[in-house]
Short mmCIF file of C-alpha atoms (C1' of nucleotides) in Angstrom, two decimals:
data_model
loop_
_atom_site.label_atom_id
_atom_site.label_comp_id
_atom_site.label_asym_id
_atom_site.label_seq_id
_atom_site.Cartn_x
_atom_site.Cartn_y
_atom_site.Cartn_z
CA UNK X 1 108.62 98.90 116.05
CA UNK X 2 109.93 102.24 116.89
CA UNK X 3 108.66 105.65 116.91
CA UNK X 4 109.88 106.41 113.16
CA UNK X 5 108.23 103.19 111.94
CA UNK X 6 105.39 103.89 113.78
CA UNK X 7 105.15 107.30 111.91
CA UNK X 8 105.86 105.53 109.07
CA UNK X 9 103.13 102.84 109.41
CA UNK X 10 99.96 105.63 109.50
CA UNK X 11 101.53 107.65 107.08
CA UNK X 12 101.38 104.98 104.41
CA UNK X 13 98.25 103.43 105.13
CA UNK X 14 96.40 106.87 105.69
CA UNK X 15 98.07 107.65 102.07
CA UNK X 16 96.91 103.69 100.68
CA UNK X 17 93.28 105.02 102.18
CA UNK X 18 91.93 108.52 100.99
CA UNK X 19 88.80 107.66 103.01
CA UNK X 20 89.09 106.15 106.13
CA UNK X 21 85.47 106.29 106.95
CA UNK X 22 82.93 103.60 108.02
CA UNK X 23 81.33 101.53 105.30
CA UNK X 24 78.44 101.78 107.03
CA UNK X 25 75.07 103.31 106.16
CA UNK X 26 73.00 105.83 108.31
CA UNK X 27 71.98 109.14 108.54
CA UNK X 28 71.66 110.23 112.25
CA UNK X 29 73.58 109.01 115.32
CA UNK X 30 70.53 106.80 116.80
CA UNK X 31 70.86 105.04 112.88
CA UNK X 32 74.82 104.61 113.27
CA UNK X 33 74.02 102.99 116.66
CA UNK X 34 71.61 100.07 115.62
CA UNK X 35 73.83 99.61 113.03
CA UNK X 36 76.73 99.00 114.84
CA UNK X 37 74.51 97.11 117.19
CA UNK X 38 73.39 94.61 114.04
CA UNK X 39 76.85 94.51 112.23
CA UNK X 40 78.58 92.05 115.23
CA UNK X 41 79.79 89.05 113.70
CA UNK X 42 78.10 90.29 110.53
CA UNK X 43 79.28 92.08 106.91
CA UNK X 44 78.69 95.46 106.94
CA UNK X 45 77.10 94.87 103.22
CA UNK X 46 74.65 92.13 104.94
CA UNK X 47 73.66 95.32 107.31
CA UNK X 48 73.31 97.99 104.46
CA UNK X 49 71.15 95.49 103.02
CA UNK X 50 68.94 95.25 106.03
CA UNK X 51 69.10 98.75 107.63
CA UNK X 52 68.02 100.35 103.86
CA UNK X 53 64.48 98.93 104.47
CA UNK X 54 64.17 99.77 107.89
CA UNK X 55 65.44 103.34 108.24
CA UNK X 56 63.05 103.88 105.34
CA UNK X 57 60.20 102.52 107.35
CA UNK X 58 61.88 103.54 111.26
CA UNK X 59 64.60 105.18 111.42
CA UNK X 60 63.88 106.70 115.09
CA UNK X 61 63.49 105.31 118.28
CA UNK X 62 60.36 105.63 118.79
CA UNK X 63 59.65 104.18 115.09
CA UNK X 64 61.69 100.83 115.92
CA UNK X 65 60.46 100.39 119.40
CA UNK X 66 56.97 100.67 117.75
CA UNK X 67 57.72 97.85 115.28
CA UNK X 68 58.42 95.43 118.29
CA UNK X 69 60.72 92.82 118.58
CA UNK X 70 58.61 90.62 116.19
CA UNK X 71 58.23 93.21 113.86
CA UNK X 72 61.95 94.39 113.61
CA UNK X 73 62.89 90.69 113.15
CA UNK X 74 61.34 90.67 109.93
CA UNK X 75 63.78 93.40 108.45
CA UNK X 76 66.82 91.64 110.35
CA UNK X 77 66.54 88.41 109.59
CA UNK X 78 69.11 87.76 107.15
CA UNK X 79 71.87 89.04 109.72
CA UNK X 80 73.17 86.45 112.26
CA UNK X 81 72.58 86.62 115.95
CA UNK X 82 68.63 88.36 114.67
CA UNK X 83 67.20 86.86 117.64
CA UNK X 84 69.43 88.55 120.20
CA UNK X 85 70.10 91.91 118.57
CA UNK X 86 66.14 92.70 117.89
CA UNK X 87 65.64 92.22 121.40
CA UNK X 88 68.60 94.23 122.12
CA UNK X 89 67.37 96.95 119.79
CA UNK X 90 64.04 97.66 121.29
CA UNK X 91 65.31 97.41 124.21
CA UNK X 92 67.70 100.41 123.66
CA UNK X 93 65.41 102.05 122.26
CA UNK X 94 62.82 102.43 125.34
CA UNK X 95 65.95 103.18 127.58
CA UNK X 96 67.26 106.47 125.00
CA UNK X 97 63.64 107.13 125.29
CA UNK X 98 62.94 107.06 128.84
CA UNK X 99 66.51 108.43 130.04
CA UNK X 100 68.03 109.99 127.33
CA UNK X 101 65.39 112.02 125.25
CA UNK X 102 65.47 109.95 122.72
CA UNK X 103 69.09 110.68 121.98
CA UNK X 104 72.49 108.83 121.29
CA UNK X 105 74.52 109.47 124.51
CA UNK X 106 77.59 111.13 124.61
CA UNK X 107 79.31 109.14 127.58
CA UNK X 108 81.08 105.57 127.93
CA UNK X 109 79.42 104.59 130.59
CA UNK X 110 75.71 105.48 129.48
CA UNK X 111 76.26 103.78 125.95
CA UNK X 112 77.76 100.54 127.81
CA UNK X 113 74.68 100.54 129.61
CA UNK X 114 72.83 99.61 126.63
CA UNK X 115 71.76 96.29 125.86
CA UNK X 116 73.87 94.45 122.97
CA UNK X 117 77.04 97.77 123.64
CA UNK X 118 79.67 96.65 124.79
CA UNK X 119 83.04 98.53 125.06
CA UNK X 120 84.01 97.81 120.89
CA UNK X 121 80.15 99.32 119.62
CA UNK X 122 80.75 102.13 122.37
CA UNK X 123 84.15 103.12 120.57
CA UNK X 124 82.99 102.99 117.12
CA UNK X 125 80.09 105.74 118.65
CA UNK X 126 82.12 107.28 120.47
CA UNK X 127 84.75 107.62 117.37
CA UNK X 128 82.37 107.93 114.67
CA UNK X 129 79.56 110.26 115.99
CA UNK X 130 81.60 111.90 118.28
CA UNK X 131 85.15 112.10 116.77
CA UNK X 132 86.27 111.01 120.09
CA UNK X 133 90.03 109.68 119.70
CA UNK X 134 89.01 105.78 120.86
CA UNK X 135 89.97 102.56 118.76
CA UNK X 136 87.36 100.15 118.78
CA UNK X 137 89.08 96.76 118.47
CA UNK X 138 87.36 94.15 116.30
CA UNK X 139 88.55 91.32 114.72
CA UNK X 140 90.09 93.15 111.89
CA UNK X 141 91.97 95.38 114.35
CA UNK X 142 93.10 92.77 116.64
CA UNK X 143 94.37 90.71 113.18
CA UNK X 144 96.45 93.24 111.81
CA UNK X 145 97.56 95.07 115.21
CA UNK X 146 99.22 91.40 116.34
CA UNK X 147 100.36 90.76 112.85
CA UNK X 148 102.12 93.89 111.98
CA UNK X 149 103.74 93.66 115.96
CA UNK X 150 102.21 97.45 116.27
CA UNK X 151 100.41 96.47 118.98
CA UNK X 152 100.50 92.51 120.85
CA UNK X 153 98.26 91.06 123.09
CA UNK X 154 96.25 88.21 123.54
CA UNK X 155 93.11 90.45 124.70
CA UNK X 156 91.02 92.78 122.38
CA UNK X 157 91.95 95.74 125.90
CA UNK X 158 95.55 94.95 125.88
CA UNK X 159 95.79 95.63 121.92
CA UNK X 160 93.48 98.97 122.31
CA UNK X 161 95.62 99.97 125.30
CA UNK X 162 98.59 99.01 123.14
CA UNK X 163 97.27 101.02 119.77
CA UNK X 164 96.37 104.51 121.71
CA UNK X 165 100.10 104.22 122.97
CA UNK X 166 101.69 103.37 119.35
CA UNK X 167 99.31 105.57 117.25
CA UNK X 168 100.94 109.26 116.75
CA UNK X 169 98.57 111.99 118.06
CA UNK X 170 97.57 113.15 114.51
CA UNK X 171 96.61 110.02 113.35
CA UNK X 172 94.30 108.60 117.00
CA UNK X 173 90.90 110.23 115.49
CA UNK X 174 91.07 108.07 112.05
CA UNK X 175 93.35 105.39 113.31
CA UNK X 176 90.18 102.91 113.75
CA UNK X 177 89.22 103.33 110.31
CA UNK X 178 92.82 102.71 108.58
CA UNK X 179 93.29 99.68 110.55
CA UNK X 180 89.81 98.09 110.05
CA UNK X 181 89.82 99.00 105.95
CA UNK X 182 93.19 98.02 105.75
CA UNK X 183 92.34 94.49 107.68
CA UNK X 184 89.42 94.21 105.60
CA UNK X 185 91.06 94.62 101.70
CA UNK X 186 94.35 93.67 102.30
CA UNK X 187 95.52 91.89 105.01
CA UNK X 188 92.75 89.70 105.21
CA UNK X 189 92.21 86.81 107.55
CA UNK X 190 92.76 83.99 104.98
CA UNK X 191 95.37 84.88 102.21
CA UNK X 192 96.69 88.35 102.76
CA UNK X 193 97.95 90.53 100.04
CA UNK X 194 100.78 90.74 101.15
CA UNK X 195 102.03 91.36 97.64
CA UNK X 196 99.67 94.54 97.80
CA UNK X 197 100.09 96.02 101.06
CA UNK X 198 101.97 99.33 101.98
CA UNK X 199 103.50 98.04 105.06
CA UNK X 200 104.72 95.10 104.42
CA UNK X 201 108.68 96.07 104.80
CA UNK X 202 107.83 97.20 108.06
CA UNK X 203 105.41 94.38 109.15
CA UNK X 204 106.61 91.06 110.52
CA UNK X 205 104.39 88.93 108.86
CA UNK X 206 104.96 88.79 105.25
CA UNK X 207 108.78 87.90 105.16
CA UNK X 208 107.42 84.93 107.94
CA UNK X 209 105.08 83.15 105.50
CA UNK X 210 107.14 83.92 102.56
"C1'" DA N 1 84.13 78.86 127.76
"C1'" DT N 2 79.71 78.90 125.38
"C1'" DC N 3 75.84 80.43 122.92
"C1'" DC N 4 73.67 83.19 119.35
"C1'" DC N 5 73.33 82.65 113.67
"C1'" DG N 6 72.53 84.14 108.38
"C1'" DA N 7 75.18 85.03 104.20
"C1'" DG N 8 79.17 84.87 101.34
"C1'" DG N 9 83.67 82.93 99.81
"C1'" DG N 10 86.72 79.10 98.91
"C1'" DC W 1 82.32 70.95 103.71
"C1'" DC W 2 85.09 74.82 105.98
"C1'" DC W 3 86.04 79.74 107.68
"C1'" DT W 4 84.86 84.58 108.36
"C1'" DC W 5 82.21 88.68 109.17
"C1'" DT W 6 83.39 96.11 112.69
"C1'" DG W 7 80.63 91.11 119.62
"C1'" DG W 8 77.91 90.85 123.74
"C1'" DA W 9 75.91 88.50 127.64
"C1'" DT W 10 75.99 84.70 130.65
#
DNA sequence: ATCCCGAGGG
DNA sequence: CCCTCTGGAT
């Protein structure tokens, strides 16, 4: 794909999208965190569900790490993985607590430090709350980035290495959130619209499985 | 490479 | 039944 298609390709999806946002729910950074944190290999509409009740009961640090792990298990229980992410959770919480005063760090390095944030949760923070120019790679991203040919790799680092180097400058602080809405209503794991979708006379895929 | 792990869709 | 959902730690 050259540079003109590559134009081309964020123009029309940032024009398909009028708000690239996260679907997400929260009201403060720490609450964009645990949900990040909860949504892994989860809908974000299954973590709405659950992080409603809790932010109305917690919805600080020092209010979660008070419920416990027990206790935050009970609102988080009808996400996967509960077991591991309440653990991870409280556990994050004492550590903004004790070294952070109680606040959402602003560094890489500090929120990979966290248990349960890896590099992906760090760039959605870091992009999100921060409007720092990172693309977090899920599996929606790493879908459509191989499937369009913007960006190939067989790793989730070689495709983000590969998007900040394909993505024109205006478009690298709501890049993450065309690609991941795009992945998520149109082309879709199983049966893509590709019928639908903006890009398709640009995008490898389509004329492939016609 | 494997485990964790509920809910929704087909 | 199957696959997929904004992964991380070992």
């Amino acid at each position: 794909m050259n540079a003109a298609q590559r134009n081309e390709f964020f123009a029309r999806l940032q024009e398909s999208i009028p708000e690239p946002i996260t679907e997400l729910k929260y009201r403060t950074r720490f609450q964009l965190l645990v949900a990040v944190i909860l949504s892994a290999q989860a809908t974000d509409l299954s973590v709405n569900r659950a992080t409603r009740k809790l932010f109305r009961v917690a919805g600080t640090p020092k209010a979660i790490q008070e419920l416990g792990v027990s206790g935050l298990k009970k609102y988080i229980r009808t996400i996967g993985l509960y077991n591991t992410k309440a653990f991870n959770i409280i556990k994050t919480c004492s550590i903004l607590l004790e070294d952070h005063a109680g606040r959402v760090p602003h560094e890489r390095s500090a929120l990979e430090a966290l248990p349960g944030v890896g590099r992906k949760t760090a760039n959605v923070v870091l992009n999100t709350a921060f409007g720092e120019p990172t693309i977090a790679v899920d599996t929606h991203i790493f879908r459509v980035a191989n499937r369009t040919g913007i960006a190939k790799g067989r790793s989730v680092l070689q495709v983000e290495h590969g998007l900040l180097r394909a993505t024109p400058e205006p478009y690298l602080k709501t890049a993450h959130h065309l690609l991941i809405l795009h992945g998520r209503y149109i082309c879709r794991a199983r049966r893509p619209l590709c019928t639908e979708c903006v890009i398709a006379d640009i995008c490898g895929f389509s004329e492939k499985t016609s």
